[in-house]
Amino acid sequence: MERILVTLPVEDRHRAAFESAAPLAEILYMAADSVTEDILGTVTAVIGNVSAARFKNFANIRWVQLNLAGTDGFTSPGVLAPGTVLTNASGAYGLAVSEHMLGQLLMQIKRLDQYQDAQRKRQWTDFGTVKSIWGSRTLVVGLGDIGGAFARKMYALGSEVQGIRKSPGEKPEELEAVGTFAQLDEWLPEADFVALSLPGTPATYHLFGAERLARMKPGAVLINAGRGQTVDSLALNDALRNGRLGGACLDVTDPEPLPADHPLWDAPNLLLTPHVSGFYHLPETLERIVRIAVSNLKAFMAGQPLKNQVDFACGYRRNVEDNQAEKNALSQEDER
């Protein structure tokens, strides 16, 4: 009998969905911080994030469904036994995170943070000119669920949008152009807004360091809601303080949490939130995670391909189009 561990904060209706998907399995529900190695040694699948440090090549575990789009730590050698299928929650976070990114950007370019500070001081102050999304150019680096959702929102508000992805693919209707990282430095100097939604991998570490930040259009705004390590925080601090950039909107930092004495805290024209755009802050995100997990549980029990399988070589979800069997299995599923 399959023994499934679920660590998501589920309600009765969620439990009913899991149990309907796997009526012949034993399903354990518990908080992630209560899971011991002894428990991990008895289950065949895990749904929800348990610290990667607790995994020790458990040969009994054949599938791990993460509740995050990121896979931090789980693709490292020695964590999961060879042959273990790892799936993530890509598709669950686009709504929440893209809205957060847009909210930060509008607050930044309309100077709403400055007006809020003036309100608290009871000061009737005009802070001058503002920027518009209409007529701007946006470069979205990382066209997964989150980047794609943000691109559509910017297009709807009148921006010309270009996208950068790892490998060539079909161009969505709302994008002016789609390129690979070979086009990044070519397109970067023309963008008014640069939005990052990249995973944390060796290839993305400090992708935006001093040199690349210097290539950005003077006065441009950088938005990062992927992984903090993509941006060199000290280089960004310098770019904001010397006026090269018009602003930055961050929900992630490197390091994270940002130390209290880090100079980035009081850099000018910076909006910083403590990695709160995702997780379960928007209740719909949990609903989407559960739907992905239930769908995959049905497939797992039936011996069918799973959605959102992670490529251990690159550390994030592989392109579904590269796997015809998976593509066929998911043809009726909503990839968004």
Tab-separated table of C-alpha atoms in Angstrom:
chain	number	residue	atom	x	y	z
A	1	MET	CA	0.000	0.000	0.000
A	2	GLU	CA	1.182	3.498	-0.825
A	3	ARG	CA	1.791	5.668	2.240
A	4	ILE	CA	1.496	9.379	1.405
A	5	LEU	CA	2.672	12.197	3.684
A	6	VAL	CA	0.898	15.548	3.264
A	7	THR	CA	2.332	18.595	5.075
A	8	LEU	CA	0.168	21.284	3.448
A	9	PRO	CA	-2.151	23.232	5.812
A	10	VAL	CA	-5.203	21.446	4.455
A	11	GLU	CA	-8.847	21.752	5.432
A	12	ASP	CA	-11.455	18.977	5.369
A	13	ARG	CA	-12.393	19.667	1.739
A	14	HIS	CA	-8.744	19.384	0.720
A	15	ARG	CA	-8.402	16.098	2.590
A	16	ALA	CA	-11.472	14.792	0.795
A	17	ALA	CA	-9.866	15.660	-2.546
A	18	PHE	CA	-6.635	13.853	-1.661
A	19	GLU	CA	-8.460	10.796	-0.391
A	20	SER	CA	-10.641	10.684	-3.499
A	21	ALA	CA	-7.506	10.798	-5.643
A	22	ALA	CA	-5.908	7.885	-3.752
A	23	PRO	CA	-8.653	5.812	-2.059
A	24	LEU	CA	-6.356	2.799	-1.636
A	25	ALA	CA	-3.487	4.738	-0.063
A	26	GLU	CA	-2.799	5.568	3.568
A	27	ILE	CA	-2.505	9.341	3.864
A	28	LEU	CA	-0.765	11.008	6.815
A	29	TYR	CA	-1.377	14.693	7.535
A	30	MET	CA	1.045	16.626	9.728
A	31	ALA	CA	2.953	19.886	9.936
A	32	ALA	CA	6.320	19.909	8.187
A	33	ASP	CA	8.233	20.735	11.372
A	34	SER	CA	6.748	17.640	13.054
A	35	VAL	CA	8.060	15.231	10.432
A	36	THR	CA	10.899	13.028	11.643
A	37	GLU	CA	13.375	10.918	9.714
A	38	ASP	CA	11.607	7.856	11.083
A	39	ILE	CA	8.388	8.969	9.380
A	40	LEU	CA	10.201	9.760	6.139
A	41	GLY	CA	11.612	6.259	6.238
A	42	THR	CA	8.113	4.758	6.013
A	43	VAL	CA	6.358	6.814	3.309
A	44	THR	CA	6.435	6.403	-0.449
A	45	ALA	CA	5.572	10.007	-1.353
A	46	VAL	CA	5.738	13.449	0.249
A	47	ILE	CA	3.403	16.310	-0.662
A	48	GLY	CA	4.564	19.640	0.764
A	49	ASN	CA	7.957	20.960	1.768
A	50	VAL	CA	9.917	19.141	4.434
A	51	SER	CA	13.424	20.517	4.917
A	52	ALA	CA	15.807	18.995	2.395
A	53	ALA	CA	18.242	18.470	5.272
A	54	ARG	CA	15.948	15.753	6.661
A	55	PHE	CA	16.132	13.656	3.518
A	56	LYS	CA	18.884	11.051	3.387
A	57	ASN	CA	18.513	9.148	0.144
A	58	PHE	CA	15.392	7.379	1.383
A	59	ALA	CA	14.962	4.632	-1.214
A	60	ASN	CA	11.332	4.123	-0.178
A	61	ILE	CA	10.337	7.644	-1.326
A	62	ARG	CA	9.520	7.556	-5.026
A	63	TRP	CA	7.934	11.013	-5.404
A	64	VAL	CA	8.242	14.413	-3.702
A	65	GLN	CA	5.744	17.172	-4.529
A	66	LEU	CA	7.035	20.549	-3.366
A	67	ASN	CA	4.660	23.330	-2.366
A	68	LEU	CA	7.034	25.921	-3.869
A	69	ALA	CA	8.019	26.769	-7.413
A	70	GLY	CA	11.661	26.797	-6.297
A	71	THR	CA	13.545	23.589	-5.536
A	72	ASP	CA	16.177	24.945	-3.154
A	73	GLY	CA	18.309	22.086	-1.871
A	74	PHE	CA	16.270	19.205	-3.258
A	75	THR	CA	18.321	18.741	-6.427
A	76	SER	CA	21.618	18.524	-4.536
A	77	PRO	CA	23.354	15.143	-4.608
A	78	GLY	CA	22.510	12.869	-1.695
A	79	VAL	CA	19.162	14.464	-0.817
A	80	LEU	CA	16.797	12.325	-2.892
A	81	ALA	CA	17.515	8.752	-3.884
A	82	PRO	CA	18.273	8.113	-7.560
A	83	GLY	CA	15.065	7.699	-9.531
A	84	THR	CA	12.934	9.788	-7.163
A	85	VAL	CA	10.516	11.999	-9.086
A	86	LEU	CA	10.575	15.632	-7.919
A	87	THR	CA	7.707	17.951	-8.872
A	88	ASN	CA	7.167	21.584	-7.948
A	89	ALA	CA	4.203	23.932	-7.622
A	90	SER	CA	4.875	25.997	-10.726
A	91	GLY	CA	1.529	27.372	-11.855
A	92	ALA	CA	0.316	28.171	-8.350
A	93	TYR	CA	2.137	31.444	-7.731
A	94	GLY	CA	1.725	33.492	-10.907
A	95	LEU	CA	-1.403	35.287	-9.733
A	96	ALA	CA	-0.176	36.318	-6.293
A	97	VAL	CA	3.421	37.176	-7.155
A	98	SER	CA	2.683	39.068	-10.383
A	99	GLU	CA	0.100	41.217	-8.572
A	100	HIS	CA	2.656	41.930	-5.841
A	101	MET	CA	5.239	42.923	-8.459
A	102	LEU	CA	2.763	45.223	-10.181
A	103	GLY	CA	1.709	46.772	-6.878
A	104	GLN	CA	5.324	47.506	-5.940
A	105	LEU	CA	6.049	48.959	-9.359
A	106	LEU	CA	3.036	51.282	-9.332
A	107	MET	CA	3.895	52.432	-5.819
A	108	GLN	CA	7.449	53.153	-6.996
A	109	ILE	CA	6.749	55.037	-10.221
A	110	LYS	CA	3.793	57.000	-8.805
A	111	ARG	CA	5.818	57.992	-5.689
A	112	LEU	CA	3.110	56.578	-3.432
A	113	ASP	CA	5.667	55.598	-0.800
A	114	GLN	CA	6.797	59.228	-0.608
A	115	TYR	CA	3.230	60.450	-0.282
A	116	GLN	CA	2.542	57.908	2.445
A	117	ASP	CA	5.566	59.145	4.395
A	118	ALA	CA	4.362	62.739	3.952
A	119	GLN	CA	0.878	61.773	5.153
A	120	ARG	CA	2.308	60.343	8.357
A	121	LYS	CA	4.174	63.615	8.905
A	122	ARG	CA	0.999	65.618	8.073
A	123	GLN	CA	2.831	67.328	5.213
A	124	TRP	CA	0.981	68.541	2.085
A	125	THR	CA	3.862	68.035	-0.365
A	126	ASP	CA	4.022	67.671	-4.144
A	127	PHE	CA	6.831	65.302	-5.151
A	128	GLY	CA	6.763	66.182	-8.831
A	129	THR	CA	6.661	64.152	-12.022
A	130	VAL	CA	5.830	60.463	-12.190
A	131	LYS	CA	6.250	57.658	-14.736
A	132	SER	CA	3.681	55.600	-16.610
A	133	ILE	CA	3.531	51.959	-17.653
A	134	TRP	CA	1.739	53.059	-20.832
A	135	GLY	CA	4.255	53.625	-23.614
A	136	SER	CA	7.090	51.965	-21.688
A	137	ARG	CA	9.242	48.965	-22.565
A	138	THR	CA	9.372	46.020	-20.165
A	139	LEU	CA	11.903	43.194	-20.195
A	140	VAL	CA	10.775	40.077	-18.330
A	141	VAL	CA	13.667	37.746	-17.534
A	142	GLY	CA	12.216	34.320	-16.811
A	143	LEU	CA	8.969	33.488	-18.618
A	144	GLY	CA	7.560	30.825	-16.351
A	145	ASP	CA	4.214	31.086	-14.598
A	146	ILE	CA	5.178	34.216	-12.624
A	147	GLY	CA	7.039	36.016	-15.404
A	148	GLY	CA	4.345	35.184	-17.924
A	149	ALA	CA	1.598	36.503	-15.652
A	150	PHE	CA	3.515	39.732	-15.035
A	151	ALA	CA	4.165	40.144	-18.765
A	152	ARG	CA	0.444	39.903	-19.507
A	153	LYS	CA	-0.370	42.529	-16.876
A	154	MET	CA	2.210	44.960	-18.223
A	155	TYR	CA	0.977	44.427	-21.784
A	156	ALA	CA	-2.602	45.091	-20.666
A	157	LEU	CA	-1.473	48.421	-19.194
A	158	GLY	CA	0.170	49.553	-22.432
A	159	SER	CA	3.795	48.470	-22.163
A	160	GLU	CA	5.737	46.851	-25.000
A	161	VAL	CA	6.993	43.610	-23.476
A	162	GLN	CA	9.988	41.472	-24.377
A	163	GLY	CA	10.812	38.197	-22.667
A	164	ILE	CA	13.939	36.181	-21.958
A	165	ARG	CA	13.755	32.431	-21.423
A	166	LYS	CA	16.313	29.644	-21.128
A	167	SER	CA	15.566	28.068	-24.488
A	168	PRO	CA	13.716	29.179	-27.633
A	169	GLY	CA	9.978	28.658	-27.680
A	170	GLU	CA	6.707	29.912	-29.044
A	171	LYS	CA	6.124	33.650	-28.627
A	172	PRO	CA	3.011	34.502	-26.591
A	173	GLU	CA	0.697	36.925	-28.385
A	174	GLU	CA	1.143	39.695	-25.834
A	175	LEU	CA	4.957	39.782	-26.148
A	176	GLU	CA	6.702	41.839	-28.780
A	177	ALA	CA	9.633	39.416	-28.854
A	178	VAL	CA	11.025	36.422	-26.995
A	179	GLY	CA	14.723	35.656	-26.841
A	180	THR	CA	17.208	33.604	-24.882
A	181	PHE	CA	19.946	34.804	-22.550
A	182	ALA	CA	21.992	35.518	-25.667
A	183	GLN	CA	19.745	38.561	-26.203
A	184	LEU	CA	19.768	39.770	-22.591
A	185	ASP	CA	22.572	42.310	-22.878
A	186	GLU	CA	21.299	43.505	-26.243
A	187	TRP	CA	17.777	44.235	-25.000
A	188	LEU	CA	18.617	45.365	-21.469
A	189	PRO	CA	19.630	48.978	-22.287
A	190	GLU	CA	16.236	49.684	-23.912
A	191	ALA	CA	14.020	48.552	-21.040
A	192	ASP	CA	12.306	50.988	-18.678
A	193	PHE	CA	11.330	48.133	-16.374
A	194	VAL	CA	13.281	44.885	-15.881
A	195	ALA	CA	11.427	42.112	-14.051
A	196	LEU	CA	13.241	39.029	-12.731
A	197	SER	CA	11.477	35.794	-11.813
A	198	LEU	CA	14.332	33.310	-12.053
A	199	PRO	CA	15.100	30.215	-9.966
A	200	GLY	CA	18.118	30.052	-7.712
A	201	THR	CA	20.742	28.044	-9.588
A	202	PRO	CA	24.507	28.397	-10.162
A	203	ALA	CA	23.712	29.851	-13.595
A	204	THR	CA	21.571	32.659	-12.146
A	205	TYR	CA	23.855	33.547	-9.206
A	206	HIS	CA	24.541	37.315	-9.373
A	207	LEU	CA	23.335	37.363	-12.964
A	208	PHE	CA	22.665	41.023	-12.245
A	209	GLY	CA	25.952	42.219	-10.807
A	210	ALA	CA	27.645	45.601	-11.187
A	211	GLU	CA	28.432	45.146	-14.887
A	212	ARG	CA	24.921	44.133	-15.923
A	213	LEU	CA	23.255	46.741	-13.713
A	214	ALA	CA	25.437	49.335	-15.470
A	215	ARG	CA	24.023	48.163	-18.813
A	216	MET	CA	20.483	49.011	-17.763
A	217	LYS	CA	18.838	52.140	-19.116
A	218	PRO	CA	19.511	55.182	-16.905
A	219	GLY	CA	16.486	55.668	-14.658
A	220	ALA	CA	15.168	52.128	-15.212
A	221	VAL	CA	13.442	50.197	-12.428
A	222	LEU	CA	14.531	46.679	-11.440
A	223	ILE	CA	11.950	44.254	-10.021
A	224	ASN	CA	12.993	40.941	-8.447
A	225	ALA	CA	10.499	38.393	-7.155
A	226	GLY	CA	12.382	35.211	-8.039
A	227	ARG	CA	15.431	34.448	-5.924
A	228	GLY	CA	17.526	37.028	-4.123
A	229	GLN	CA	20.826	35.549	-5.293
A	230	THR	CA	20.082	36.668	-8.865
A	231	VAL	CA	21.017	40.246	-7.870
A	232	ASP	CA	24.232	41.363	-6.205
A	233	SER	CA	22.787	43.374	-3.315
A	234	LEU	CA	25.881	45.530	-2.805
A	235	ALA	CA	26.080	46.342	-6.505
A	236	LEU	CA	22.393	47.247	-6.506
A	237	ASN	CA	22.911	49.453	-3.460
A	238	ASP	CA	25.644	51.327	-5.346
A	239	ALA	CA	23.486	51.679	-8.492
A	240	LEU	CA	20.644	53.177	-6.462
A	241	ARG	CA	22.848	55.535	-4.473
A	242	ASN	CA	24.712	56.882	-7.505
A	243	GLY	CA	21.425	57.521	-9.321
A	244	ARG	CA	22.123	55.139	-12.190
A	245	LEU	CA	18.841	53.303	-11.575
A	246	GLY	CA	15.500	54.996	-11.094
A	247	GLY	CA	14.448	52.491	-8.492
A	248	ALA	CA	14.149	48.866	-7.412
A	249	CYS	CA	11.298	46.712	-6.139
A	250	LEU	CA	12.433	43.626	-4.234
A	251	ASP	CA	10.581	40.814	-2.534
A	252	VAL	CA	13.778	38.767	-2.234
A	253	THR	CA	17.342	39.638	-1.264
A	254	ASP	CA	20.812	38.152	-0.990
A	255	PRO	CA	21.383	37.346	1.805
A	256	GLU	CA	17.924	36.601	3.138
A	257	PRO	CA	16.758	37.703	5.614
A	258	LEU	CA	18.606	40.947	4.914
A	259	PRO	CA	20.837	41.769	7.931
A	260	ALA	CA	19.740	44.835	9.889
A	261	ASP	CA	23.059	46.575	9.190
A	262	HIS	CA	22.996	46.007	5.421
A	263	PRO	CA	23.263	49.291	3.462
A	264	LEU	CA	20.486	48.268	1.073
A	265	TRP	CA	17.834	48.879	3.747
A	266	ASP	CA	17.965	52.655	3.365
A	267	ALA	CA	19.036	52.900	-0.267
A	268	PRO	CA	17.063	55.577	-2.138
A	269	ASN	CA	14.113	54.639	-4.341
A	270	LEU	CA	13.907	51.092	-3.012
A	271	LEU	CA	10.732	49.220	-2.088
A	272	LEU	CA	11.538	46.086	-0.107
A	273	THR	CA	9.206	43.369	1.185
A	274	PRO	CA	10.397	40.299	3.157
A	275	HIS	CA	9.663	37.494	0.650
A	276	VAL	CA	5.908	37.638	1.196
A	277	SER	CA	4.531	37.812	-2.343
A	278	GLY	CA	3.957	34.076	-2.463
A	279	PHE	CA	3.520	31.325	0.122
A	280	TYR	CA	-0.094	31.296	1.435
A	281	HIS	CA	-0.598	35.031	1.875
A	282	LEU	CA	-3.155	34.891	-0.927
A	283	PRO	CA	-5.561	32.026	-0.051
A	284	GLU	CA	-6.022	31.171	-3.742
A	285	THR	CA	-2.365	30.133	-3.882
A	286	LEU	CA	-3.021	27.215	-1.521
A	287	GLU	CA	-6.030	26.191	-3.607
A	288	ARG	CA	-3.835	26.069	-6.706
A	289	ILE	CA	-1.126	24.084	-4.935
A	290	VAL	CA	-3.696	21.558	-3.771
A	291	ARG	CA	-5.100	21.210	-7.291
A	292	ILE	CA	-1.614	20.521	-8.675
A	293	ALA	CA	-0.866	18.015	-5.893
A	294	VAL	CA	-4.202	16.195	-6.233
A	295	SER	CA	-3.747	15.913	-9.997
A	296	ASN	CA	-0.259	14.510	-9.509
A	297	LEU	CA	-1.437	12.132	-6.791
A	298	LYS	CA	-3.988	10.648	-9.194
A	299	ALA	CA	-1.252	10.220	-11.797
A	300	PHE	CA	1.149	8.731	-9.229
A	301	MET	CA	-1.403	6.139	-8.156
A	302	ALA	CA	-2.119	5.268	-11.797
A	303	GLY	CA	1.547	5.058	-12.773
A	304	GLN	CA	1.187	7.958	-15.208
A	305	PRO	CA	3.602	10.877	-15.883
A	306	LEU	CA	3.451	13.690	-13.334
A	307	LYS	CA	3.024	17.388	-14.014
A	308	ASN	CA	5.805	19.889	-13.142
A	309	GLN	CA	8.645	17.366	-13.075
A	310	VAL	CA	11.917	19.041	-12.118
A	311	ASP	CA	15.040	18.587	-14.204
A	312	PHE	CA	17.810	17.851	-11.695
A	313	ALA	CA	20.426	19.161	-14.131
A	314	CYS	CA	19.061	22.708	-14.251
A	315	GLY	CA	17.137	22.807	-10.964
A	316	TYR	CA	13.686	23.754	-12.206
A	317	ARG	CA	10.702	22.411	-14.098
A	318	ARG	CA	11.655	21.014	-17.441
A	319	ASN	CA	9.969	22.255	-20.585
A	320	VAL	CA	6.857	20.148	-21.056
A	321	GLU	CA	7.261	20.415	-24.816
A	322	ASP	CA	10.510	18.449	-24.501
A	323	ASN	CA	8.642	15.370	-23.271
A	324	GLN	CA	5.926	14.169	-25.617
A	325	ALA	CA	4.576	11.580	-23.189
A	326	GLU	CA	4.147	14.211	-20.497
A	327	LYS	CA	2.670	16.645	-22.992
A	328	ASN	CA	0.041	14.098	-23.977
A	329	ALA	CA	-0.764	13.293	-20.351
A	330	LEU	CA	-1.262	16.984	-19.581
A	331	SER	CA	-3.141	17.930	-22.728
A	332	GLN	CA	-6.333	18.440	-20.759
A	333	GLU	CA	-4.657	20.305	-17.924
A	334	ASP	CA	-4.360	24.067	-17.524
A	335	GLU	CA	-0.638	24.765	-17.794
A	336	ARG	CA	-1.165	28.205	-16.312
